[in-house]
Coordinates of C-alpha atoms in Angstrom, one line a residue:
Chain A
E917 CA 173.6 263.2 123.9
Y918 CA 172.7 259.8 122.3
S919 CA 174.5 256.5 122.3
K920 CA 174.1 253.9 119.6
E921 CA 174.4 250.6 121.3
K922 CA 173.2 247.8 119.1
K923 CA 172.1 247.5 115.4
V924 CA 168.6 246.1 115.2
G925 CA 167.7 246.5 111.6
E926 CA 168.8 247.6 108.2
G927 CA 166.7 248.5 105.2
T928 CA 167.2 250.1 101.8
Y929 CA 167.6 253.6 103.1
A930 CA 168.3 253.4 106.9
V931 CA 170.0 251.5 109.6
V932 CA 168.2 251.3 113.0
Y933 CA 170.0 251.2 116.3
V934 CA 168.8 251.0 119.9
G935 CA 170.5 253.3 122.3
T936 CA 170.1 255.6 125.3
K937 CA 169.5 259.3 125.7
Q938 CA 172.3 260.3 128.1
S939 CA 170.6 263.1 129.9
D940 CA 167.7 261.0 131.2
E941 CA 168.7 257.5 130.3
R942 CA 165.6 257.1 128.2
R943 CA 165.8 254.1 125.8
I944 CA 165.7 255.3 122.2
A945 CA 165.9 254.1 118.7
I946 CA 168.1 255.9 116.2
K947 CA 167.3 255.6 112.5
E948 CA 170.4 256.5 110.6
I949 CA 169.4 257.5 107.1
K950 CA 171.9 256.5 104.4
T951 CA 172.8 259.5 102.3
S952 CA 175.3 258.1 99.9
G953 CA 174.1 256.4 96.8
F954 CA 171.1 258.6 96.4
K955 CA 171.7 260.8 93.4
D956 CA 168.8 263.1 94.1
G957 CA 170.2 264.2 97.5
L958 CA 168.2 263.4 100.7
D959 CA 165.8 260.6 100.1
M960 CA 162.1 261.4 99.9
S961 CA 161.2 258.9 102.6
A962 CA 163.6 260.6 105.1
I963 CA 162.1 264.0 104.2
R964 CA 158.6 262.7 104.8
E965 CA 159.4 261.1 108.1
V966 CA 161.0 264.2 109.4
K967 CA 158.4 266.5 108.0
Y968 CA 155.3 264.8 109.4
L969 CA 156.6 263.4 112.6
Q970 CA 157.8 266.8 113.6
E971 CA 154.2 268.1 113.5
M972 CA 152.5 265.4 115.4
Q973 CA 152.4 264.7 119.1
H974 CA 150.0 261.9 120.0
V975 CA 150.2 258.9 122.2
N976 CA 149.3 256.6 119.3
V977 CA 151.9 258.1 116.9
I978 CA 155.6 257.3 117.3
E979 CA 157.4 260.2 118.9
L980 CA 160.3 261.9 117.0
I981 CA 162.5 262.9 119.9
D982 CA 165.3 264.6 118.0
V983 CA 167.0 264.9 114.7
F984 CA 170.7 265.5 114.1
M985 CA 173.4 265.3 111.5
A986 CA 176.5 263.2 112.2
Q987 CA 179.2 262.2 109.7
N988 CA 177.1 263.4 106.9
N989 CA 174.2 261.1 107.9
L990 CA 170.8 262.2 109.0
N991 CA 169.8 260.6 112.3
L992 CA 166.2 260.4 113.6
V993 CA 165.9 259.8 117.3
L994 CA 162.7 258.0 117.9
E995 CA 161.0 256.5 121.0
F996 CA 162.0 252.9 121.6
L997 CA 159.2 250.5 120.7
P998 CA 160.3 246.9 121.2
A999 CA 157.5 245.0 119.4
D1000 CA 155.0 245.3 116.7
L1001 CA 151.6 243.9 115.9
E1002 CA 152.9 241.5 113.3
M1003 CA 155.1 239.8 115.9
I1004 CA 152.0 239.4 118.2
I1005 CA 149.8 238.0 115.4
K1006 CA 152.3 235.5 114.1
D1007 CA 153.5 234.2 117.5
T1008 CA 151.0 231.4 118.2
S1009 CA 152.3 231.1 121.7
I1010 CA 150.7 234.4 122.5
L1011 CA 147.0 234.1 123.1
F1012 CA 144.9 237.2 122.8
T1013 CA 141.2 237.9 123.3
Q1014 CA 138.5 240.0 121.6
A1015 CA 139.1 242.6 124.2
D1016 CA 142.7 242.8 123.2
I1017 CA 141.8 243.1 119.6
K1018 CA 139.4 245.9 120.4
S1019 CA 142.2 247.8 122.3
W1020 CA 144.7 247.5 119.5
L1021 CA 142.1 248.6 116.9
L1022 CA 141.0 251.5 119.1
M1023 CA 144.6 252.8 119.4
T1024 CA 145.2 252.3 115.7
L1025 CA 142.1 254.3 114.8
R1026 CA 143.0 257.1 117.2
G1027 CA 146.4 257.3 115.6
V1028 CA 144.9 257.4 112.1
H1029 CA 142.3 260.0 113.2
H1030 CA 145.1 262.2 114.5
C1031 CA 146.9 261.9 111.2
H1032 CA 143.8 262.7 109.2
R1033 CA 142.7 265.7 111.3
N1034 CA 146.2 267.1 110.5
F1035 CA 145.5 266.3 106.8
I1036 CA 148.2 263.7 106.7
L1037 CA 147.8 260.3 104.9
H1038 CA 149.9 257.5 106.3
R1039 CA 149.7 255.3 103.2
D1040 CA 151.6 252.3 104.6
L1041 CA 149.5 250.9 107.4
K1042 CA 150.2 247.2 108.2
P1043 CA 150.8 245.2 111.3
N1044 CA 154.6 245.6 111.2
N1045 CA 154.2 249.4 111.1
L1046 CA 152.1 249.4 114.2
L1047 CA 154.7 249.3 117.0
L1048 CA 154.1 248.5 120.6
A1049 CA 155.6 250.3 123.6
L1050 CA 156.5 248.7 126.9
D1051 CA 153.4 250.2 128.4
G1052 CA 151.2 248.5 125.8
Q1053 CA 150.4 251.6 123.8
L1054 CA 150.2 251.0 120.0
K1055 CA 151.9 253.6 117.8
L1056 CA 151.7 254.3 114.1
A1057 CA 155.2 254.3 112.7
D1058 CA 157.2 254.5 109.5
F1059 CA 155.9 257.7 107.9
G1060 CA 158.2 257.2 104.9
L1061 CA 155.3 257.0 102.5
A1062 CA 153.2 259.7 104.2
R1063 CA 152.1 262.9 102.6
N1064 CA 149.6 265.7 102.9
M1065 CA 146.2 265.0 101.7
G1066 CA 146.2 266.0 98.0
S1067 CA 145.2 269.5 96.9
P1068 CA 142.4 269.3 94.3
Q1069 CA 144.8 270.0 91.4
E1070 CA 147.3 267.4 92.5
S1071 CA 147.6 263.9 91.1
L1072 CA 148.9 261.4 93.7
T1073 CA 150.7 258.1 93.0
S1074 CA 148.6 255.0 93.4
N1075 CA 151.7 252.9 94.0
V1076 CA 151.4 253.1 97.8
V1077 CA 150.4 250.9 100.6
T1078 CA 151.8 247.4 100.9
R1079 CA 149.9 245.2 98.5
W1080 CA 147.8 243.1 100.9
Y1081 CA 146.6 246.2 102.7
R1082 CA 145.9 248.2 99.5
A1083 CA 142.5 249.7 98.9
P1084 CA 140.7 248.8 95.7
E1085 CA 140.9 252.4 94.3
L1086 CA 144.6 252.1 94.6
L1087 CA 144.6 248.7 92.9
F1088 CA 142.8 250.4 90.0
G1089 CA 145.3 253.2 89.8
A1090 CA 143.3 256.1 91.3
R1091 CA 145.2 259.4 91.6
H1092 CA 142.8 261.5 93.6
Y1093 CA 142.2 259.3 96.6
T1094 CA 141.5 260.4 100.2
G1095 CA 142.1 259.1 103.8
A1096 CA 139.7 256.2 102.9
V1097 CA 142.8 254.3 101.7
D1098 CA 144.1 254.3 105.3
I1099 CA 140.8 253.1 106.6
W1100 CA 140.8 250.2 104.2
S1101 CA 144.2 249.2 105.5
V1102 CA 142.9 249.3 109.1
G1103 CA 140.0 247.1 108.1
I1104 CA 142.4 244.5 106.7
I1105 CA 144.4 244.7 109.9
F1106 CA 141.3 244.2 111.9
A1107 CA 140.4 241.1 109.9
E1108 CA 143.9 239.8 110.3
L1109 CA 143.8 240.3 114.1
M1110 CA 140.6 238.2 114.2
L1111 CA 141.9 235.5 111.8
R1112 CA 145.6 235.5 112.8
I1113 CA 146.6 235.0 109.2
P1114 CA 146.8 237.5 106.4
Y1115 CA 143.3 238.2 105.1
L1116 CA 143.8 239.1 101.5
P1117 CA 147.3 237.9 100.5
G1118 CA 147.7 238.5 96.8
K1119 CA 150.7 237.1 95.0
D1120 CA 151.2 240.1 92.8
D1121 CA 149.3 243.3 91.9
I1122 CA 147.0 241.6 89.4
D1123 CA 146.3 238.7 91.7
Q1124 CA 145.5 241.2 94.6
I1125 CA 142.5 242.6 92.7
D1126 CA 141.2 239.0 92.2
V1127 CA 141.8 238.0 95.8
T1128 CA 140.1 241.2 97.1
F1129 CA 137.0 240.8 95.0
R1130 CA 136.7 237.1 95.5
A1131 CA 136.6 237.7 99.2
L1132 CA 134.4 240.9 99.2
G1133 CA 132.6 240.9 95.9
T1134 CA 133.2 242.7 92.7
P1135 CA 131.9 246.3 92.8
T1136 CA 129.6 247.6 90.1
D1137 CA 128.8 251.1 88.8
R1138 CA 125.7 250.9 90.9
D1139 CA 127.4 250.6 94.2
W1140 CA 130.6 252.5 93.2
P1141 CA 129.8 255.1 90.5
E1142 CA 132.3 255.5 87.7
I1143 CA 134.4 252.5 88.8
S1144 CA 134.1 251.2 85.2
T1145 CA 136.2 254.2 84.0
F1146 CA 139.3 252.5 85.5
G1147 CA 141.1 250.7 82.7
A1148 CA 141.7 247.6 84.8
Y1149 CA 138.1 247.2 85.6
N1150 CA 137.0 245.5 82.4
K1151 CA 139.5 242.7 82.8
I1152 CA 138.3 241.5 86.2
Q1153 CA 136.3 238.5 87.3
V1154 CA 132.9 239.1 88.7
Y1155 CA 132.3 237.7 92.2
P1156 CA 129.2 238.1 94.4
P1157 CA 129.7 239.8 97.7
P1158 CA 129.8 237.5 100.7
S1159 CA 126.6 237.0 102.6
R1160 CA 126.4 237.9 106.3
E1161 CA 126.3 234.2 107.1
E1162 CA 129.5 233.6 105.2
L1163 CA 131.2 236.4 107.1
R1164 CA 130.0 235.0 110.4
R1165 CA 131.5 231.6 109.4
R1166 CA 134.8 233.2 108.5
F1167 CA 135.1 235.4 111.5
I1168 CA 133.7 233.0 114.1
A1169 CA 134.4 235.0 117.2
A1170 CA 133.3 238.3 115.8
T1171 CA 130.2 240.0 117.2
E1172 CA 127.6 241.6 114.8
N1173 CA 129.0 245.0 115.7
A1174 CA 132.5 243.9 114.9
L1175 CA 131.3 242.6 111.5
D1176 CA 129.5 245.9 110.9
L1177 CA 132.6 247.9 111.6
M1178 CA 134.9 245.7 109.6
S1179 CA 132.4 245.7 106.6
G1180 CA 132.2 249.5 107.0
M1181 CA 136.0 249.8 106.8
L1182 CA 136.1 247.4 103.9
T1183 CA 133.4 249.1 101.8
M1184 CA 134.5 249.1 98.2
N1185 CA 133.2 252.6 97.4
P1186 CA 135.6 255.0 99.0
H1187 CA 132.8 257.6 99.3
K1188 CA 130.8 255.2 101.5
R1189 CA 133.7 253.8 103.5
L1190 CA 133.7 254.8 107.2
S1191 CA 135.7 257.8 108.3
P1192 CA 137.9 257.6 111.4
I1193 CA 135.3 259.3 113.5
Q1194 CA 132.6 257.0 112.3
C1195 CA 134.8 254.0 113.2
L1196 CA 135.7 255.4 116.6
T1197 CA 132.1 256.1 117.5
S1198 CA 130.8 252.7 116.2
E1199 CA 128.8 250.4 118.5
Y1200 CA 131.7 248.0 118.5
F1201 CA 133.6 250.2 120.9
V1202 CA 130.8 250.6 123.4
E1203 CA 129.6 247.0 123.6
L1204 CA 131.2 244.4 125.8
P1205 CA 133.9 243.4 126.2
E1206 CA 135.6 246.6 127.1
P1207 CA 139.0 247.2 125.3
T1208 CA 141.8 245.8 127.4
A1209 CA 143.9 248.4 129.2
P1210 CA 147.1 248.9 127.3
S1211 CA 149.3 247.9 130.2
E1212 CA 147.5 244.5 130.3
L1213 CA 147.9 243.7 126.7
P1214 CA 150.1 240.8 125.6
Chain B
Y191 CA 148.7 275.7 114.5
R192 CA 150.2 276.2 118.0
H193 CA 151.5 272.7 117.9
S194 CA 153.1 273.3 114.5
T195 CA 156.8 273.8 114.0
Q196 CA 156.0 276.9 112.0
Y197 CA 154.5 278.5 115.1
R198 CA 157.0 277.1 117.6
N199 CA 160.2 277.6 115.7
W200 CA 159.5 280.4 113.2
S201 CA 157.4 283.0 115.0
F202 CA 159.1 286.0 116.5
T203 CA 158.5 289.4 117.8
P204 CA 160.0 292.2 115.7
E205 CA 162.5 292.9 118.4
R206 CA 163.6 289.3 118.6
L207 CA 163.9 289.0 114.8
D208 CA 166.1 292.2 114.8
Q209 CA 168.2 290.7 117.5
I210 CA 168.7 287.4 115.5
R211 CA 169.7 289.2 112.4
T212 CA 172.0 291.6 114.3
E213 CA 173.7 288.6 116.0
V214 CA 174.2 286.7 112.8
N215 CA 175.6 289.7 111.1
A216 CA 177.9 290.6 114.0
S217 CA 179.2 287.1 114.2
A218 CA 180.0 287.0 110.4
S219 CA 181.5 290.5 110.6
A220 CA 183.8 289.5 113.3
R221 CA 185.0 286.6 111.1
V222 CA 185.6 289.0 108.3
E223 CA 187.7 291.2 110.5
E224 CA 189.6 288.2 111.8
T225 CA 190.3 287.0 108.3
L226 CA 191.4 290.4 107.2
K227 CA 193.7 290.6 110.2
H228 CA 195.3 287.2 109.4
F229 CA 195.6 288.2 105.8
F230 CA 197.6 291.3 106.6
E231 CA 199.8 289.4 109.1
S232 CA 200.5 286.8 106.4
H233 CA 201.2 289.4 103.7
P234 CA 203.6 291.8 105.4
D235 CA 205.1 292.9 102.0
L236 CA 201.9 294.7 100.9
S237 CA 202.3 298.3 100.1
R238 CA 200.3 300.9 102.0
E239 CA 198.2 301.5 98.9
E240 CA 197.5 297.8 98.5
E241 CA 196.5 297.4 102.2
E242 CA 194.1 300.3 101.8
A243 CA 192.6 298.9 98.7
V244 CA 192.0 295.5 100.4
A245 CA 190.6 297.1 103.5
S246 CA 188.3 299.3 101.4
K247 CA 186.8 296.2 99.7
A248 CA 186.7 293.9 102.7
V249 CA 184.0 295.8 104.5
P250 CA 181.3 293.6 106.1
V251 CA 177.8 294.2 104.9
T252 CA 175.4 295.7 107.5
T253 CA 172.4 293.9 108.9
H254 CA 170.1 295.9 106.7
E255 CA 172.1 295.3 103.6
E256 CA 172.0 291.6 104.3
L257 CA 168.3 291.7 104.5
L258 CA 168.0 293.6 101.3
L259 CA 170.2 291.1 99.5
V260 CA 168.3 288.1 100.9
N261 CA 164.9 289.7 100.0
Y262 CA 166.2 290.4 96.5
F263 CA 167.1 286.8 95.9
A264 CA 163.9 285.6 97.6
R265 CA 162.0 287.7 95.0
M266 CA 164.0 286.1 92.3
I267 CA 163.0 282.6 93.6
I268 CA 159.4 283.4 93.0
S269 CA 160.0 284.6 89.5
F270 CA 162.3 281.7 88.7
A271 CA 159.8 279.3 90.0
G272 CA 157.2 280.9 87.8
K273 CA 159.4 280.4 84.7
M274 CA 159.9 276.7 85.7
N275 CA 156.1 276.4 86.0
L276 CA 156.4 275.2 89.6
P277 CA 153.3 275.2 91.7
T278 CA 152.6 278.3 93.9
E279 CA 153.1 276.4 97.1
V280 CA 156.5 275.1 96.0
A281 CA 157.7 278.6 95.3
A282 CA 156.3 279.8 98.6
T283 CA 158.0 277.0 100.5
A284 CA 161.3 277.8 98.7
V285 CA 161.0 281.4 99.8
A286 CA 160.3 280.4 103.4
F287 CA 163.2 278.0 103.4
F288 CA 165.6 280.6 101.8
R289 CA 164.7 283.4 104.2
R290 CA 164.9 281.1 107.3
F291 CA 168.3 279.9 106.1
F292 CA 169.6 283.4 106.5
L293 CA 168.3 283.7 110.0
S294 CA 171.2 281.5 111.1
N295 CA 173.7 282.1 108.3
S296 CA 175.2 285.2 107.0
V297 CA 175.4 286.2 103.3
M298 CA 179.1 286.8 104.1
D299 CA 179.6 283.1 104.9
L300 CA 177.4 281.7 102.1
P301 CA 176.4 283.9 99.2
P302 CA 172.6 283.7 98.6
K303 CA 173.3 282.6 95.0
E304 CA 174.8 279.4 96.3
V305 CA 171.7 278.2 98.1
F306 CA 169.3 279.6 95.5
H307 CA 168.7 276.4 93.5
T308 CA 169.2 274.2 96.6
T309 CA 166.2 275.7 98.3
L310 CA 164.1 275.5 95.2
F311 CA 164.9 271.9 94.6
F312 CA 164.5 271.0 98.3
A313 CA 161.1 272.7 98.3
C314 CA 160.0 270.6 95.3
K315 CA 160.9 267.5 97.3
T316 CA 159.2 268.6 100.5
E317 CA 156.0 269.6 98.7
N318 CA 155.7 266.3 96.9
Y319 CA 156.6 267.8 93.5
F320 CA 159.5 265.6 92.9
I321 CA 161.7 266.3 89.9
G322 CA 165.0 264.4 89.5
V323 CA 168.1 266.5 90.2
D324 CA 169.4 266.0 86.7
S325 CA 166.1 267.3 85.2
F326 CA 166.0 270.1 87.7
A327 CA 169.6 271.2 87.0
K328 CA 169.0 271.1 83.3
K329 CA 165.9 273.3 83.5
A330 CA 167.6 275.7 86.0
K331 CA 170.8 275.8 83.8
T332 CA 173.0 274.8 86.7
T333 CA 174.8 271.7 87.8
T334 CA 173.6 268.8 90.1
E335 CA 176.6 269.6 92.4
A336 CA 175.5 273.1 92.8
V337 CA 171.9 272.0 93.5
L338 CA 172.9 269.5 96.2
K339 CA 176.0 271.0 97.7
H340 CA 174.4 272.8 100.6
E341 CA 171.3 270.5 101.1
F342 CA 172.4 269.3 104.5
K343 CA 173.3 272.7 105.7
L344 CA 169.9 273.9 104.6
L345 CA 168.2 271.1 106.5
E346 CA 170.2 271.9 109.6
S347 CA 169.5 275.6 109.4
L348 CA 165.8 274.8 109.1
N349 CA 166.1 272.9 112.4
F350 CA 164.8 269.9 110.4
T351 CA 161.3 271.6 110.3
L352 CA 159.8 271.2 106.8
M353 CA 156.1 271.7 107.1
N354 CA 154.7 275.0 105.9
H355 CA 151.3 276.6 106.3
H356 CA 151.0 279.3 103.6
P357 CA 148.2 281.8 103.4
Y358 CA 146.9 280.4 100.1
K359 CA 144.7 277.7 101.7
A360 CA 143.4 280.2 104.2
L361 CA 142.5 282.4 101.3
H362 CA 140.4 279.6 99.8
G363 CA 138.8 279.0 103.1
F364 CA 137.8 282.7 103.6
F365 CA 136.6 282.8 100.0
L366 CA 134.2 280.0 100.9
D367 CA 133.2 281.4 104.3
I368 CA 132.5 284.9 102.9
Q369 CA 130.1 283.3 100.4
N370 CA 128.3 281.7 103.3
V371 CA 128.3 284.7 105.6
L372 CA 127.5 287.2 102.9
S373 CA 125.2 284.9 101.1
G374 CA 123.4 286.7 98.3
R375 CA 125.1 290.0 99.0
V376 CA 128.3 289.5 97.0
D377 CA 128.8 289.2 93.3
M378 CA 130.5 285.9 92.5
Q379 CA 132.4 287.2 89.5
Y380 CA 133.7 290.0 91.6
M381 CA 134.7 287.5 94.4
G382 CA 136.6 285.5 91.8
Q383 CA 138.6 288.7 90.9
V384 CA 139.2 289.4 94.5
Y385 CA 140.5 285.9 95.0
T386 CA 142.9 286.1 92.1
N387 CA 144.2 289.5 93.2
C388 CA 144.7 288.4 96.7
K389 CA 146.6 285.3 95.6
K390 CA 149.2 287.5 93.9
S391 CA 149.4 289.8 96.9
I392 CA 150.0 286.8 99.2
S393 CA 153.1 286.0 97.1
D394 CA 154.4 289.5 97.8
A395 CA 153.5 289.2 101.5
L396 CA 155.7 286.1 101.8
L397 CA 158.7 288.3 101.1
T398 CA 158.0 290.4 104.2
D399 CA 158.6 289.8 107.9
A400 CA 154.8 289.5 108.3
V401 CA 155.4 285.7 108.0
Y402 CA 157.3 285.8 111.3
F403 CA 154.9 288.1 113.2
F404 CA 151.5 286.9 112.1
T405 CA 149.7 283.6 111.4
P406 CA 148.8 282.6 107.8
P407 CA 145.1 283.4 108.3
Q408 CA 145.9 286.8 109.7
I409 CA 148.1 287.6 106.7
T410 CA 145.2 286.5 104.5
L411 CA 142.8 288.8 106.3
A412 CA 145.2 291.6 106.0
I413 CA 145.5 291.0 102.2
L414 CA 141.7 290.9 101.9
L415 CA 141.5 294.2 103.8
M416 CA 144.0 295.8 101.4
E417 CA 142.1 294.5 98.4
D418 CA 138.6 295.4 99.5
E419 CA 138.2 297.1 102.8
A420 CA 134.4 297.4 102.6
L421 CA 133.9 293.7 101.9
M422 CA 136.3 292.8 104.7
M423 CA 134.7 295.0 107.2
R424 CA 131.2 293.8 106.3
Y425 CA 132.4 290.2 106.7
M426 CA 134.0 290.9 110.0
Q427 CA 130.8 292.6 111.2
L428 CA 128.7 289.6 110.3
K429 CA 131.2 286.9 111.2
F430 CA 132.8 288.2 114.3
G431 CA 130.3 290.8 115.5
L432 CA 132.6 293.8 114.8
Q433 CA 131.1 297.2 115.7
Q434 CA 129.6 299.2 112.8
D435 CA 132.4 301.8 112.9
G436 CA 135.1 299.1 113.1
D437 CA 136.9 301.2 115.6
A438 CA 139.1 298.8 117.5
S439 CA 139.8 301.2 120.2
A440 CA 136.2 302.1 121.0
G441 CA 135.8 300.0 124.1
Q442 CA 134.0 296.6 124.2
P443 CA 133.0 295.0 120.9
S444 CA 129.3 294.6 120.3
Q445 CA 129.5 290.9 119.8
S446 CA 126.5 289.0 120.9
S447 CA 127.3 286.5 123.6
E448 CA 126.4 283.7 121.2
Q449 CA 128.9 285.0 118.7
Q450 CA 131.6 285.2 121.3
L451 CA 130.9 281.7 122.5
A452 CA 130.7 280.4 119.0
N453 CA 134.1 281.6 117.8
G454 CA 135.9 282.8 121.0
I455 CA 137.3 285.7 119.1
N456 CA 137.5 289.3 120.2
A457 CA 136.6 291.1 117.0
S458 CA 138.2 294.4 117.8
K459 CA 141.5 292.8 118.8
L460 CA 141.4 290.7 115.6
L461 CA 140.9 293.8 113.5
E462 CA 143.8 295.5 115.3
V463 CA 146.1 292.6 114.6
V464 CA 145.0 292.5 110.9
K465 CA 145.6 296.2 110.5
N466 CA 149.1 295.8 112.1
C467 CA 149.8 293.0 109.7
K468 CA 148.6 295.2 106.8
S469 CA 151.1 297.9 107.9
V470 CA 153.9 295.5 107.9
I471 CA 153.1 294.1 104.5
S472 CA 152.6 297.6 103.1
Chain C
D685 CA 137.1 270.3 117.8
L686 CA 133.6 270.8 119.2
H687 CA 133.5 274.5 118.5
K688 CA 134.6 275.1 115.0
R689 CA 134.6 278.7 113.9
Y690 CA 132.8 277.9 110.6
V691 CA 129.9 276.0 109.3
L692 CA 130.6 273.9 106.2
A693 CA 127.7 275.0 104.0
E694 CA 128.5 273.2 100.7
S695 CA 125.3 274.4 99.0
Q696 CA 126.3 278.0 99.5
Y697 CA 129.7 277.7 97.8
D698 CA 130.2 278.7 94.3
D699 CA 133.7 277.3 93.6
P700 CA 133.8 276.6 89.9
F701 CA 137.1 274.7 90.0
I702 CA 136.0 272.3 92.7
K703 CA 132.6 271.9 91.2
S704 CA 134.2 270.9 87.9
L705 CA 136.3 268.3 89.5
Q706 CA 133.3 266.8 91.2
T707 CA 131.9 265.8 87.8
K708 CA 135.1 264.2 86.5
K709 CA 134.8 260.5 86.3
E710 CA 138.3 259.7 87.5
Y711 CA 137.8 262.0 90.5
I712 CA 134.5 260.4 91.4
A713 CA 135.9 256.9 91.1
S714 CA 139.0 257.8 93.2
G715 CA 136.8 258.8 96.1
F716 CA 137.4 262.6 95.7
R717 CA 135.1 264.6 98.0
A718 CA 134.5 268.3 97.7
D719 CA 133.4 268.5 101.4
L720 CA 136.9 267.2 102.5
V721 CA 138.5 269.9 100.4
Y722 CA 136.3 272.6 101.8
D723 CA 136.8 271.4 105.3
R724 CA 140.6 271.5 104.9
M725 CA 140.5 275.1 103.5
L726 CA 138.2 276.3 106.2
T727 CA 140.4 274.6 108.9
E728 CA 143.4 276.5 107.5
A729 CA 141.5 279.8 107.5
F730 CA 140.3 279.4 111.1
M731 CA 143.2 277.6 112.7

């Protein structure tokens, strides 16, 4: 039913091919999960991808078309998505506008909203996990770190999300976090779209805390109750939050509503950080320019 | 829920479920007969007594016997999970995986004991309760090979669908909503006891075919009805506008139009479904 | 979902376990929110 035509990537736990679905000649990607060398059986990342992608059907979430076993390997047949947002951001020959940014952000937030209303955390949002289809639709991909939102009695690992996109509560080792961690990641991605360079590129986990607070101000118990209970809190430098004028200078092309939205997504206190619905209904998405139609995006 | 794989892949009518089990059993029985035939052909020197002895042992189990055996081991999964201090949802998922496995495999092809630890370990992984296989095998007093041997077969038999909605969260939800709807009319300590009793009953219900015929919230409501009929009926009257006598067959429900608009539920029909569910569980 | 079958009435709920978590410092600092827990349980009940 499926042909594997060309290897396009290889990671620690999977090899990715592009191919064709024979019955309708649809272009597909096949993620062949390596099964040897994992002493605990099927890898957790593979289990997560299969588990969560099977439950979600949304235009802004990558489609899992099929799953099959072949030669003792697990194969995930996914929709073919030829590009990702990281490619677009880094390729300086591609010019994009505020309307384009708005469109990508809108699609990202819709995908995140769909995950969260199914009580699924993505936990690895970053530009190269936001894939782009030929029709311009943006899709959340790589659910290898995803999981259900934690039950009250569960302790989650804080060692999730790629460093530069990691929310402050994760940097401090929080174990009872919520979907707010995904919103933080989206806020960083928004900033990166506007700047076209990584916004908070920490060199290591310790440096990430410093880079984050230097840019956005060090939170206190007053604006984030009980933050001082985190062990790492006492060792950090205190920086003032940026003024609005500083943000305007940094994000020159951003409107006031864009800055409000970004600031809302990058609120330190996870309780006060915007939810997906608050983001989607923000003024930013109803002011001009309108978001570019996906088919007209770079 | 209708988009979920649980609904799309693992919901059946009683007739369809019977048919599935009959077909699996028939297919395996045919293999047993075939194997027996080949055995006799390849051992022509057997005496008549020996042939009769072999034939008397090599009798395929019936569909009903298969079900009894599967349910017996499913029950053991719950008690074993309890001894290993595994979370309730892990045990429930393991039971779901185990019973679903035997909707496409016969106990005659793969004895339940061989997938017992596999389903439990796999359920730990899918429910984010990861224990290394070495540690798991040690606690379960088995080998890592035994735990992992049939993992891929399990995954295939599950049609690669791993998400489970169990009635426990629905129980918590109804526990909350009952407090709101019956505000001030229910003793909280008593509610706590009801919750605890229902949680245990849900674990029993997961061993029945109710999981295939009804949704998790319907199972929860059935359990609540079994635990305290008066409380449940009062809740259904106030929440869904059920008639005073709760008679599902007495014509149109006396829901106000606002209630019908608000929750889009036919109270009498819901009660009928819940009572059917209760019968299956009982 | 514009027509949820429940009203999230946090003040009406006596849920000792969740209430105890709301006062734990590590839970507060992590962003734990009782209303999200209640919403999830109610969604599962009425799905």
